[in-house]
Amino acid sequence: MGDPRRRYPKKYETPNHPWIKERIEREKELCAKYGLRRKREVWKAETILRKYRRQARRLISDTTEQGAKEAKQLFSVLRRYGILRKENPTLDDVLSLTVEDILERRLQTLVFRKGLARTPRQARQLIVHGHIAVNGRRVTAPSYLVKVEEEDSIGYYKTSPFNNNDHPERAKIIGITEEQQ
């Protein structure tokens, strides 16, 4: 569990002002759409996005050879995670990214989109309970950012009861995905 005296740094930044109605409503909509447990998860995604945008702003002003090299590395990371889909991206494309681009790459969202769960909340539950695997490895973190090459290997864990097509809940899930198509 770690050293009890050690305080780990937060992985998110809280909003500057706590009571802005538009921000609260936007966060509430994102939580409902992506099945997030609390607004802290939105703040984590915003912090990740803020980090990439800050780096892009710094690289826009950096015209050296090193700046071009770092820009290329930034593009490769964003392309690897599927956040940036353009073939020849520019730094302006990085600046135009939104929080939804980050939230779309979470394991929880992709499990729901692939039809392995009926709702985003159920997708979260299946992940936390250890029913979902990526590349055959169990992943229990709904916030896991899935790389593009891992996307096709998302499925049920080999020992999960959901791996059996005769499972009653699996039949409901399959029935719902067939109705949607």
mmCIF file of C-alpha atoms in Angstrom:
data_model
loop_
_atom_site.group_PDB
_atom_site.id
_atom_site.type_symbol
_atom_site.label_atom_id
_atom_site.label_comp_id
_atom_site.label_asym_id
_atom_site.label_seq_id
_atom_site.Cartn_x
_atom_site.Cartn_y
_atom_site.Cartn_z
ATOM 1 C CA MET A 1 0.000 0.000 0.000
ATOM 2 C CA GLY A 2 2.996 2.248 0.190
ATOM 3 C CA ASP A 3 4.577 4.375 2.818
ATOM 4 C CA PRO A 4 1.846 5.813 5.090
ATOM 5 C CA ARG A 5 3.857 8.987 5.600
ATOM 6 C CA ARG A 6 4.277 9.620 1.882
ATOM 7 C CA ARG A 7 1.806 12.045 0.349
ATOM 8 C CA TYR A 8 1.479 11.527 -3.371
ATOM 9 C CA PRO A 9 0.916 14.582 -5.532
ATOM 10 C CA LYS A 10 -2.495 15.172 -7.054
ATOM 11 C CA LYS A 11 -2.841 14.279 -10.721
ATOM 12 C CA TYR A 12 -5.293 17.073 -11.377
ATOM 13 C CA GLU A 13 -5.804 20.775 -10.857
ATOM 14 C CA THR A 14 -9.041 22.015 -9.393
ATOM 15 C CA PRO A 15 -10.948 24.856 -11.058
ATOM 16 C CA ASN A 16 -9.876 28.363 -10.144
ATOM 17 C CA HIS A 17 -13.339 29.360 -9.009
ATOM 18 C CA PRO A 18 -15.626 26.703 -7.497
ATOM 19 C CA TRP A 19 -19.047 28.186 -8.306
ATOM 20 C CA ILE A 20 -19.239 28.949 -12.016
ATOM 21 C CA LYS A 21 -22.605 27.670 -13.215
ATOM 22 C CA GLU A 22 -21.614 27.029 -16.858
ATOM 23 C CA ARG A 23 -18.567 24.977 -15.853
ATOM 24 C CA ILE A 24 -20.563 22.967 -13.304
ATOM 25 C CA GLU A 25 -23.250 22.148 -15.883
ATOM 26 C CA ARG A 26 -20.655 21.204 -18.518
ATOM 27 C CA GLU A 27 -18.876 18.905 -16.043
ATOM 28 C CA LYS A 28 -22.203 17.365 -15.061
ATOM 29 C CA GLU A 29 -23.010 16.620 -18.711
ATOM 30 C CA LEU A 30 -19.579 15.039 -19.249
ATOM 31 C CA CYS A 31 -19.999 12.900 -16.135
ATOM 32 C CA ALA A 32 -23.373 11.676 -17.377
ATOM 33 C CA LYS A 33 -22.224 11.084 -20.966
ATOM 34 C CA TYR A 34 -19.058 9.159 -20.075
ATOM 35 C CA GLY A 35 -20.292 7.503 -16.864
ATOM 36 C CA LEU A 36 -17.713 9.203 -14.672
ATOM 37 C CA ARG A 37 -17.900 8.717 -10.940
ATOM 38 C CA ARG A 38 -17.005 12.232 -9.877
ATOM 39 C CA LYS A 39 -15.874 15.519 -11.354
ATOM 40 C CA ARG A 40 -12.312 14.789 -10.310
ATOM 41 C CA GLU A 41 -12.073 12.502 -13.357
ATOM 42 C CA VAL A 42 -13.049 15.404 -15.625
ATOM 43 C CA TRP A 43 -10.418 17.539 -13.925
ATOM 44 C CA LYS A 44 -7.780 14.836 -14.541
ATOM 45 C CA ALA A 45 -8.649 14.789 -18.250
ATOM 46 C CA GLU A 46 -8.527 18.593 -18.350
ATOM 47 C CA THR A 47 -5.105 18.520 -16.680
ATOM 48 C CA ILE A 48 -3.794 16.026 -19.251
ATOM 49 C CA LEU A 49 -5.135 18.221 -22.058
ATOM 50 C CA ARG A 50 -3.725 21.352 -20.428
ATOM 51 C CA LYS A 51 -0.278 19.704 -20.291
ATOM 52 C CA TYR A 52 -0.327 18.928 -24.031
ATOM 53 C CA ARG A 53 -1.649 22.372 -24.965
ATOM 54 C CA ARG A 54 0.940 24.093 -22.787
ATOM 55 C CA GLN A 55 3.678 22.116 -24.500
ATOM 56 C CA ALA A 56 2.253 22.997 -27.934
ATOM 57 C CA ARG A 57 2.169 26.728 -27.073
ATOM 58 C CA ARG A 58 5.775 26.541 -25.946
ATOM 59 C CA LEU A 59 6.784 24.739 -29.147
ATOM 60 C CA ILE A 60 5.027 27.292 -31.385
ATOM 61 C CA SER A 61 7.471 29.936 -30.214
ATOM 62 C CA ASP A 62 10.452 27.552 -30.339
ATOM 63 C CA THR A 63 11.807 27.633 -33.910
ATOM 64 C CA THR A 64 15.013 25.709 -33.224
ATOM 65 C CA GLU A 65 15.845 22.230 -34.422
ATOM 66 C CA GLN A 66 15.184 20.895 -30.925
ATOM 67 C CA GLY A 67 11.707 22.465 -30.986
ATOM 68 C CA ALA A 68 10.866 20.671 -34.232
ATOM 69 C CA LYS A 69 12.101 17.403 -32.744
ATOM 70 C CA GLU A 70 9.967 17.852 -29.626
ATOM 71 C CA ALA A 71 6.923 18.734 -31.755
ATOM 72 C CA LYS A 72 7.382 15.521 -33.715
ATOM 73 C CA GLN A 73 7.571 13.566 -30.440
ATOM 74 C CA LEU A 74 4.409 15.261 -29.158
ATOM 75 C CA PHE A 75 2.566 14.352 -32.372
ATOM 76 C CA SER A 76 3.710 10.725 -32.135
ATOM 77 C CA VAL A 77 2.482 10.414 -28.535
ATOM 78 C CA LEU A 78 -0.895 11.941 -29.381
ATOM 79 C CA ARG A 79 -1.230 9.744 -32.475
ATOM 80 C CA ARG A 80 -0.240 6.615 -30.512
ATOM 81 C CA TYR A 81 -3.081 7.240 -28.076
ATOM 82 C CA GLY A 82 -5.518 8.141 -30.851
ATOM 83 C CA ILE A 83 -6.108 11.605 -29.446
ATOM 84 C CA LEU A 84 -4.819 13.293 -32.599
ATOM 85 C CA ARG A 85 -6.048 11.549 -35.741
ATOM 86 C CA LYS A 86 -4.720 13.803 -38.506
ATOM 87 C CA GLU A 87 -1.999 12.475 -40.797
ATOM 88 C CA ASN A 88 0.124 15.655 -40.938
ATOM 89 C CA PRO A 89 -0.807 17.510 -37.749
ATOM 90 C CA THR A 90 0.244 20.993 -36.773
ATOM 91 C CA LEU A 91 0.612 22.526 -33.355
ATOM 92 C CA ASP A 92 -2.673 24.366 -33.965
ATOM 93 C CA ASP A 93 -4.379 20.962 -34.154
ATOM 94 C CA VAL A 94 -3.028 20.186 -30.691
ATOM 95 C CA LEU A 95 -4.374 23.500 -29.419
ATOM 96 C CA SER A 96 -7.825 22.695 -30.828
ATOM 97 C CA LEU A 97 -8.153 19.432 -28.860
ATOM 98 C CA THR A 98 -10.988 19.191 -26.336
ATOM 99 C CA VAL A 99 -11.550 17.297 -23.096
ATOM 100 C CA GLU A 100 -13.875 14.936 -24.956
ATOM 101 C CA ASP A 101 -10.945 13.831 -27.152
ATOM 102 C CA ILE A 102 -9.195 12.618 -23.993
ATOM 103 C CA LEU A 103 -12.329 11.073 -22.450
ATOM 104 C CA GLU A 104 -13.051 9.136 -25.667
ATOM 105 C CA ARG A 105 -9.771 7.233 -25.260
ATOM 106 C CA ARG A 106 -10.520 5.955 -21.746
ATOM 107 C CA LEU A 107 -10.982 2.208 -21.363
ATOM 108 C CA GLN A 108 -14.413 2.754 -19.832
ATOM 109 C CA THR A 109 -15.653 4.597 -22.920
ATOM 110 C CA LEU A 110 -14.159 2.119 -25.369
ATOM 111 C CA VAL A 111 -15.669 -0.888 -23.557
ATOM 112 C CA PHE A 112 -19.083 0.747 -23.880
ATOM 113 C CA ARG A 113 -18.518 1.743 -27.523
ATOM 114 C CA LYS A 114 -17.416 -1.797 -28.439
ATOM 115 C CA GLY A 115 -20.660 -3.197 -27.043
ATOM 116 C CA LEU A 116 -19.129 -5.120 -24.134
ATOM 117 C CA ALA A 117 -21.433 -3.292 -21.706
ATOM 118 C CA ARG A 118 -24.940 -1.846 -21.843
ATOM 119 C CA THR A 119 -24.099 1.538 -20.326
ATOM 120 C CA PRO A 120 -20.943 3.516 -19.496
ATOM 121 C CA ARG A 121 -21.643 2.847 -15.806
ATOM 122 C CA GLN A 122 -21.828 -0.884 -16.416
ATOM 123 C CA ALA A 123 -18.591 -0.656 -18.402
ATOM 124 C CA ARG A 124 -16.966 0.924 -15.360
ATOM 125 C CA GLN A 125 -18.316 -1.816 -13.114
ATOM 126 C CA LEU A 126 -17.053 -4.585 -15.406
ATOM 127 C CA ILE A 127 -13.586 -3.006 -15.485
ATOM 128 C CA VAL A 128 -13.346 -2.471 -11.733
ATOM 129 C CA HIS A 129 -14.537 -6.025 -11.030
ATOM 130 C CA GLY A 130 -11.841 -7.430 -13.308
ATOM 131 C CA HIS A 131 -13.953 -8.718 -16.209
ATOM 132 C CA ILE A 132 -12.156 -6.691 -18.915
ATOM 133 C CA ALA A 133 -8.741 -7.408 -20.412
ATOM 134 C CA VAL A 134 -6.495 -5.518 -22.813
ATOM 135 C CA ASN A 135 -4.050 -7.724 -24.756
ATOM 136 C CA GLY A 136 -5.068 -10.608 -22.478
ATOM 137 C CA ARG A 137 -4.024 -8.677 -19.356
ATOM 138 C CA ARG A 138 -6.653 -7.727 -16.782
ATOM 139 C CA VAL A 139 -7.031 -3.968 -16.414
ATOM 140 C CA THR A 140 -8.988 -2.655 -13.425
ATOM 141 C CA ALA A 141 -8.579 1.083 -14.017
ATOM 142 C CA PRO A 142 -11.470 2.689 -15.955
ATOM 143 C CA SER A 143 -9.283 5.728 -16.614
ATOM 144 C CA TYR A 144 -6.662 3.673 -18.492
ATOM 145 C CA LEU A 145 -5.863 5.480 -21.749
ATOM 146 C CA VAL A 146 -5.995 2.911 -24.527
ATOM 147 C CA LYS A 147 -3.437 3.057 -27.314
ATOM 148 C CA VAL A 148 -4.606 2.667 -30.907
ATOM 149 C CA GLU A 149 -2.892 -0.723 -31.361
ATOM 150 C CA GLU A 150 -4.521 -2.036 -28.145
ATOM 151 C CA GLU A 151 -8.035 -1.003 -29.161
ATOM 152 C CA ASP A 152 -8.806 -4.196 -31.095
ATOM 153 C CA SER A 153 -7.608 -6.421 -28.252
ATOM 154 C CA ILE A 154 -10.155 -5.184 -25.677
ATOM 155 C CA GLY A 155 -12.365 -8.026 -24.526
ATOM 156 C CA TYR A 156 -13.528 -10.054 -21.573
ATOM 157 C CA TYR A 157 -10.866 -11.603 -19.332
ATOM 158 C CA LYS A 158 -10.324 -15.320 -19.974
ATOM 159 C CA THR A 159 -11.662 -16.462 -16.558
ATOM 160 C CA SER A 160 -14.557 -14.000 -16.489
ATOM 161 C CA PRO A 161 -18.055 -15.492 -16.545
ATOM 162 C CA PHE A 162 -18.899 -12.861 -19.191
ATOM 163 C CA ASN A 163 -16.559 -14.702 -21.553
ATOM 164 C CA ASN A 164 -19.297 -17.340 -21.890
ATOM 165 C CA ASN A 165 -21.990 -16.381 -24.433
ATOM 166 C CA ASP A 166 -24.627 -18.176 -22.323
ATOM 167 C CA HIS A 167 -24.195 -15.797 -19.381
ATOM 168 C CA PRO A 168 -27.581 -14.095 -18.755
ATOM 169 C CA GLU A 169 -26.183 -10.560 -18.514
ATOM 170 C CA ARG A 170 -24.042 -11.138 -21.603
ATOM 171 C CA ALA A 171 -27.193 -12.137 -23.490
ATOM 172 C CA LYS A 172 -28.771 -8.813 -22.470
ATOM 173 C CA ILE A 173 -25.688 -6.926 -23.614
ATOM 174 C CA ILE A 174 -25.604 -8.735 -26.954
ATOM 175 C CA GLY A 175 -29.347 -8.197 -27.394
ATOM 176 C CA ILE A 176 -29.003 -4.464 -26.841
ATOM 177 C CA THR A 177 -26.073 -4.076 -29.244
ATOM 178 C CA GLU A 178 -27.953 -5.988 -31.957
ATOM 179 C CA GLU A 179 -30.982 -3.704 -31.501
ATOM 180 C CA GLN A 180 -28.784 -0.594 -31.817
ATOM 181 C CA GLN A 181 -27.338 -1.753 -35.135
#
